[in-house]
mmCIF file of C-alpha atoms in Angstrom:
data_model
loop_
_atom_site.group_PDB
_atom_site.id
_atom_site.type_symbol
_atom_site.label_atom_id
_atom_site.label_comp_id
_atom_site.label_asym_id
_atom_site.label_seq_id
_atom_site.Cartn_x
_atom_site.Cartn_y
_atom_site.Cartn_z
ATOM 1 C CA MET A 1 -35.365 -70.419 13.364
ATOM 2 C CA ASN A 2 -32.494 -72.388 11.400
ATOM 3 C CA PHE A 3 -32.022 -71.449 7.710
ATOM 4 C CA PRO A 4 -30.215 -73.878 5.381
ATOM 5 C CA GLN A 5 -26.649 -72.489 4.846
ATOM 6 C CA HIS A 6 -25.314 -71.257 1.468
ATOM 7 C CA ALA A 7 -22.786 -73.808 0.274
ATOM 8 C CA SER A 8 -20.215 -71.143 0.130
ATOM 9 C CA HIS A 9 -20.480 -70.525 3.491
ATOM 10 C CA ALA A 10 -20.341 -74.107 4.584
ATOM 11 C CA LEU A 11 -17.218 -74.373 2.366
ATOM 12 C CA LEU A 12 -15.524 -71.594 4.261
ATOM 13 C CA GLU A 13 -16.071 -73.081 7.671
ATOM 14 C CA LYS A 14 -13.069 -74.820 9.529
ATOM 15 C CA ASN A 15 -13.083 -78.395 8.290
ATOM 16 C CA GLY A 16 -15.937 -77.491 5.895
ATOM 17 C CA PHE A 17 -14.304 -77.709 2.681
ATOM 18 C CA SER A 18 -14.646 -81.191 0.767
ATOM 19 C CA ARG A 19 -13.768 -81.731 -3.092
ATOM 20 C CA GLU A 20 -17.451 -82.965 -3.562
ATOM 21 C CA LYS A 21 -19.187 -79.906 -1.975
ATOM 22 C CA TYR A 22 -17.174 -77.541 -3.653
ATOM 23 C CA THR A 23 -17.253 -79.381 -7.220
ATOM 24 C CA MET A 24 -20.924 -79.236 -6.893
ATOM 25 C CA PHE A 25 -21.209 -75.694 -5.920
ATOM 26 C CA TYR A 26 -18.679 -74.617 -8.691
ATOM 27 C CA ARG A 27 -20.405 -76.540 -11.409
ATOM 28 C CA ASN A 28 -23.890 -74.884 -10.515
ATOM 29 C CA CYS A 29 -22.244 -71.293 -10.522
ATOM 30 C CA ILE A 30 -20.582 -71.838 -13.741
ATOM 31 C CA ARG A 31 -23.917 -73.450 -15.499
ATOM 32 C CA ALA A 32 -25.719 -70.402 -14.292
ATOM 33 C CA ARG A 33 -23.293 -67.942 -15.555
ATOM 34 C CA ALA A 34 -23.423 -70.085 -19.151
ATOM 35 C CA TYR A 35 -27.183 -70.069 -19.273
ATOM 36 C CA LEU A 36 -28.582 -67.118 -18.161
ATOM 37 C CA VAL A 37 -30.037 -64.995 -21.100
ATOM 38 C CA PHE A 38 -27.649 -61.908 -20.399
ATOM 39 C CA GLY A 39 -24.687 -63.897 -20.163
ATOM 40 C CA ARG A 40 -21.771 -62.824 -18.135
ATOM 41 C CA GLY A 41 -22.033 -60.812 -15.242
ATOM 42 C CA THR A 42 -25.597 -61.464 -14.406
ATOM 43 C CA SER A 43 -25.331 -64.648 -12.044
ATOM 44 C CA ARG A 44 -25.739 -63.862 -8.353
ATOM 45 C CA GLU A 45 -24.168 -67.490 -7.919
ATOM 46 C CA MET A 46 -21.290 -66.667 -9.952
ATOM 47 C CA ASN A 47 -20.719 -63.473 -7.784
ATOM 48 C CA THR A 48 -21.016 -65.707 -4.728
ATOM 49 C CA LEU A 49 -18.394 -67.964 -6.486
ATOM 50 C CA PHE A 50 -16.028 -64.974 -6.831
ATOM 51 C CA ARG A 51 -16.853 -63.861 -3.331
ATOM 52 C CA PHE A 52 -15.997 -67.585 -2.268
ATOM 53 C CA TRP A 53 -12.679 -67.299 -3.961
ATOM 54 C CA SER A 54 -11.510 -64.154 -2.803
ATOM 55 C CA TYR A 55 -11.668 -65.476 0.876
ATOM 56 C CA TYR A 56 -10.719 -69.041 0.579
ATOM 57 C CA LEU A 57 -7.660 -68.350 -1.351
ATOM 58 C CA ARG A 58 -6.092 -66.498 1.009
ATOM 59 C CA ASP A 59 -5.654 -69.180 3.376
ATOM 60 C CA ASN A 60 -5.832 -72.187 1.097
ATOM 61 C CA PHE A 61 -4.125 -71.364 -2.062
ATOM 62 C CA ASN A 62 -4.759 -73.578 -5.183
ATOM 63 C CA ASN A 63 -3.267 -72.968 -8.480
ATOM 64 C CA GLY A 64 -6.212 -74.080 -10.575
ATOM 65 C CA MET A 65 -8.604 -72.290 -8.616
ATOM 66 C CA TYR A 66 -6.894 -69.151 -8.636
ATOM 67 C CA ASN A 67 -6.205 -69.223 -12.548
ATOM 68 C CA GLU A 68 -9.939 -69.844 -12.887
ATOM 69 C CA PHE A 69 -10.889 -67.046 -10.767
ATOM 70 C CA LYS A 70 -8.751 -64.705 -12.623
ATOM 71 C CA ARG A 71 -9.657 -65.949 -15.929
ATOM 72 C CA LEU A 72 -13.387 -65.618 -15.353
ATOM 73 C CA ALA A 73 -13.295 -62.230 -13.404
ATOM 74 C CA GLU A 74 -11.274 -60.975 -16.587
ATOM 75 C CA GLU A 75 -13.709 -62.015 -18.837
ATOM 76 C CA ASP A 76 -16.580 -60.451 -16.971
ATOM 77 C CA ALA A 77 -14.505 -57.086 -16.546
ATOM 78 C CA VAL A 78 -13.937 -57.069 -20.444
ATOM 79 C CA CYS A 79 -17.919 -57.167 -20.719
ATOM 80 C CA GLY A 80 -18.413 -54.596 -18.180
ATOM 81 C CA TYR A 81 -19.097 -56.433 -15.155
ATOM 82 C CA ARG A 82 -16.575 -55.836 -12.561
ATOM 83 C CA TYR A 83 -17.657 -57.762 -9.299
ATOM 84 C CA GLY A 84 -15.406 -60.656 -10.300
ATOM 85 C CA ILE A 85 -12.460 -58.439 -10.892
ATOM 86 C CA GLU A 86 -13.122 -56.362 -7.566
ATOM 87 C CA CYS A 87 -12.925 -59.763 -5.776
ATOM 88 C CA LEU A 88 -9.698 -60.375 -7.124
ATOM 89 C CA PHE A 89 -8.063 -57.116 -6.275
ATOM 90 C CA ARG A 90 -9.480 -57.725 -2.613
ATOM 91 C CA PHE A 91 -8.016 -61.136 -2.750
ATOM 92 C CA TYR A 92 -4.747 -59.569 -4.105
ATOM 93 C CA SER A 93 -4.613 -57.128 -1.494
ATOM 94 C CA TYR A 94 -5.820 -59.001 1.818
ATOM 95 C CA GLY A 95 -4.071 -62.134 0.325
ATOM 96 C CA LEU A 96 -0.810 -60.956 0.022
ATOM 97 C CA GLU A 97 -0.866 -59.109 3.177
ATOM 98 C CA LYS A 98 -1.236 -62.570 4.842
ATOM 99 C CA LYS A 99 1.153 -64.440 2.743
ATOM 100 C CA PHE A 100 3.459 -63.038 0.171
ATOM 101 C CA CYS A 101 4.036 -64.550 -3.184
ATOM 102 C CA THR A 102 6.027 -62.841 -6.006
ATOM 103 C CA ARG A 103 4.059 -64.343 -8.799
ATOM 104 C CA LEU A 104 0.791 -63.061 -7.374
ATOM 105 C CA TYR A 105 2.495 -59.682 -6.598
ATOM 106 C CA ASP A 106 3.409 -59.601 -10.102
ATOM 107 C CA ASP A 107 -0.092 -60.422 -11.344
ATOM 108 C CA PHE A 108 -1.491 -57.689 -8.914
ATOM 109 C CA GLN A 109 0.453 -55.281 -10.510
ATOM 110 C CA THR A 110 -0.145 -56.186 -14.133
ATOM 111 C CA LEU A 111 -3.730 -56.224 -13.581
ATOM 112 C CA THR A 112 -3.872 -53.013 -11.625
ATOM 113 C CA VAL A 113 -2.232 -51.384 -14.738
ATOM 114 C CA LYS A 114 -4.556 -52.772 -17.076
ATOM 115 C CA ASP A 115 -7.476 -51.785 -14.917
ATOM 116 C CA CYS A 116 -6.102 -48.044 -14.730
ATOM 117 C CA LYS A 117 -5.641 -47.995 -18.728
ATOM 118 C CA SER A 118 -9.300 -49.055 -18.794
ATOM 119 C CA GLY A 119 -10.461 -45.886 -16.767
ATOM 120 C CA SER A 120 -11.325 -48.047 -13.292
ATOM 121 C CA TYR A 121 -9.457 -47.059 -10.280
ATOM 122 C CA TYR A 122 -10.569 -49.924 -7.975
ATOM 123 C CA GLY A 123 -7.411 -51.994 -8.660
ATOM 124 C CA LEU A 124 -4.933 -48.779 -8.026
ATOM 125 C CA GLU A 125 -7.060 -48.253 -4.464
ATOM 126 C CA LYS A 126 -6.663 -51.676 -3.696
ATOM 127 C CA TYR A 127 -2.741 -51.627 -4.569
ATOM 128 C CA TRP A 128 -2.309 -48.376 -2.649
ATOM 129 C CA ALA A 129 -4.001 -49.955 0.530
ATOM 130 C CA PHE A 130 -1.868 -52.882 0.219
ATOM 131 C CA HIS A 131 1.374 -50.813 0.199
ATOM 132 C CA HIS A 132 0.080 -48.380 2.785
ATOM 133 C CA TYR A 133 -0.914 -51.108 5.566
ATOM 134 C CA ASN A 134 1.895 -53.363 4.796
ATOM 135 C CA PRO A 135 4.961 -52.830 6.569
ATOM 136 C CA ASN A 136 7.123 -54.717 4.152
ATOM 137 C CA SER A 137 8.157 -52.906 1.321
ATOM 138 C CA HIS A 138 7.917 -54.651 -1.900
ATOM 139 C CA PRO A 139 8.959 -52.961 -5.581
ATOM 140 C CA VAL A 140 6.517 -50.849 -7.348
ATOM 141 C CA CYS A 141 6.749 -50.963 -11.047
ATOM 142 C CA PRO A 142 7.384 -47.694 -12.833
ATOM 143 C CA VAL A 143 4.051 -47.303 -14.484
ATOM 144 C CA LEU A 144 2.103 -47.919 -11.370
ATOM 145 C CA GLU A 145 4.651 -45.385 -9.570
ATOM 146 C CA LYS A 146 2.989 -42.762 -12.015
ATOM 147 C CA TYR A 147 -0.464 -43.522 -11.199
ATOM 148 C CA LEU A 148 0.064 -43.452 -7.664
ATOM 149 C CA ALA A 149 1.913 -40.222 -7.626
ATOM 150 C CA ASP A 150 -1.543 -38.561 -8.988
ATOM 151 C CA PHE A 151 -3.653 -40.872 -6.546
ATOM 152 C CA SER A 152 -5.690 -39.555 -3.865
ATOM 153 C CA PRO A 153 -6.636 -42.321 -1.568
ATOM 154 C CA PRO A 154 -10.344 -42.394 -0.740
ATOM 155 C CA VAL A 155 -11.520 -40.800 2.610
ATOM 156 C CA CYS A 156 -14.582 -42.321 4.134
ATOM 157 C CA THR A 157 -16.129 -39.944 6.584
ATOM 158 C CA PRO A 158 -19.405 -40.753 8.248
ATOM 159 C CA THR A 159 -20.793 -38.093 5.699
ATOM 160 C CA ALA A 160 -19.161 -39.405 2.589
ATOM 161 C CA TYR A 161 -20.732 -42.818 3.583
ATOM 162 C CA GLU A 162 -24.024 -41.450 4.183
ATOM 163 C CA ALA A 163 -24.101 -39.892 0.844
ATOM 164 C CA LYS A 164 -23.220 -42.831 -0.836
ATOM 165 C CA GLU A 165 -25.730 -45.027 0.836
ATOM 166 C CA ASN A 166 -28.175 -42.362 0.007
ATOM 167 C CA ARG A 167 -27.137 -42.438 -3.807
ATOM 168 C CA ARG A 168 -27.411 -46.386 -3.771
ATOM 169 C CA VAL A 169 -30.728 -46.463 -2.260
ATOM 170 C CA ARG A 170 -31.904 -43.806 -4.543
ATOM 171 C CA MET A 171 -30.710 -46.112 -7.720
ATOM 172 C CA ASP A 172 -32.402 -49.203 -6.276
ATOM 173 C CA ILE A 173 -35.784 -47.301 -6.186
ATOM 174 C CA LEU A 174 -35.247 -46.134 -9.788
ATOM 175 C CA LYS A 175 -34.524 -49.370 -10.931
ATOM 176 C CA SER A 176 -37.682 -50.885 -9.028
ATOM 177 C CA ARG A 177 -39.839 -48.048 -10.771
ATOM 178 C CA ARG A 178 -38.351 -49.292 -14.099
ATOM 179 C CA ALA A 179 -38.907 -52.555 -13.618
ATOM 180 C CA VAL A 180 -42.662 -52.244 -13.134
#
């Protein structure tokens, strides 16, 4: 059985992007973000847009799209919703690996420092991974050098993954019980 494809998937296909389709998808996501009862961070459509931008901009950089991605992700992060900012960090890490751009790298560093100062280290993890897996050497700002000196890269063993997955399943069960 063929299910209709989500707009974000169709836009990511080879030759699947059209300004008209994107504009409709974008407007629906922004509208959902604006009108949901709880506001920022509660829209699944907005999360899909963040994920779309994270993939699309790696191969098809657009300055306006990037600035909107960054602005909205930072707004959501300030309100405690991290999905957008995590997509942005993945864009930086994998996108800069594909095609390096000094301005984006500077944004990556600035945002990583901000993330660390807020008590989150997801950005630092992606920054570390970028430097670890990228054979080219790029300068590291002194503030990040200090954070990296104390940073232990994540180790994902099957046991660690299984424990994390079990915690996630238990949390889902607890949430569903509370909702009843």
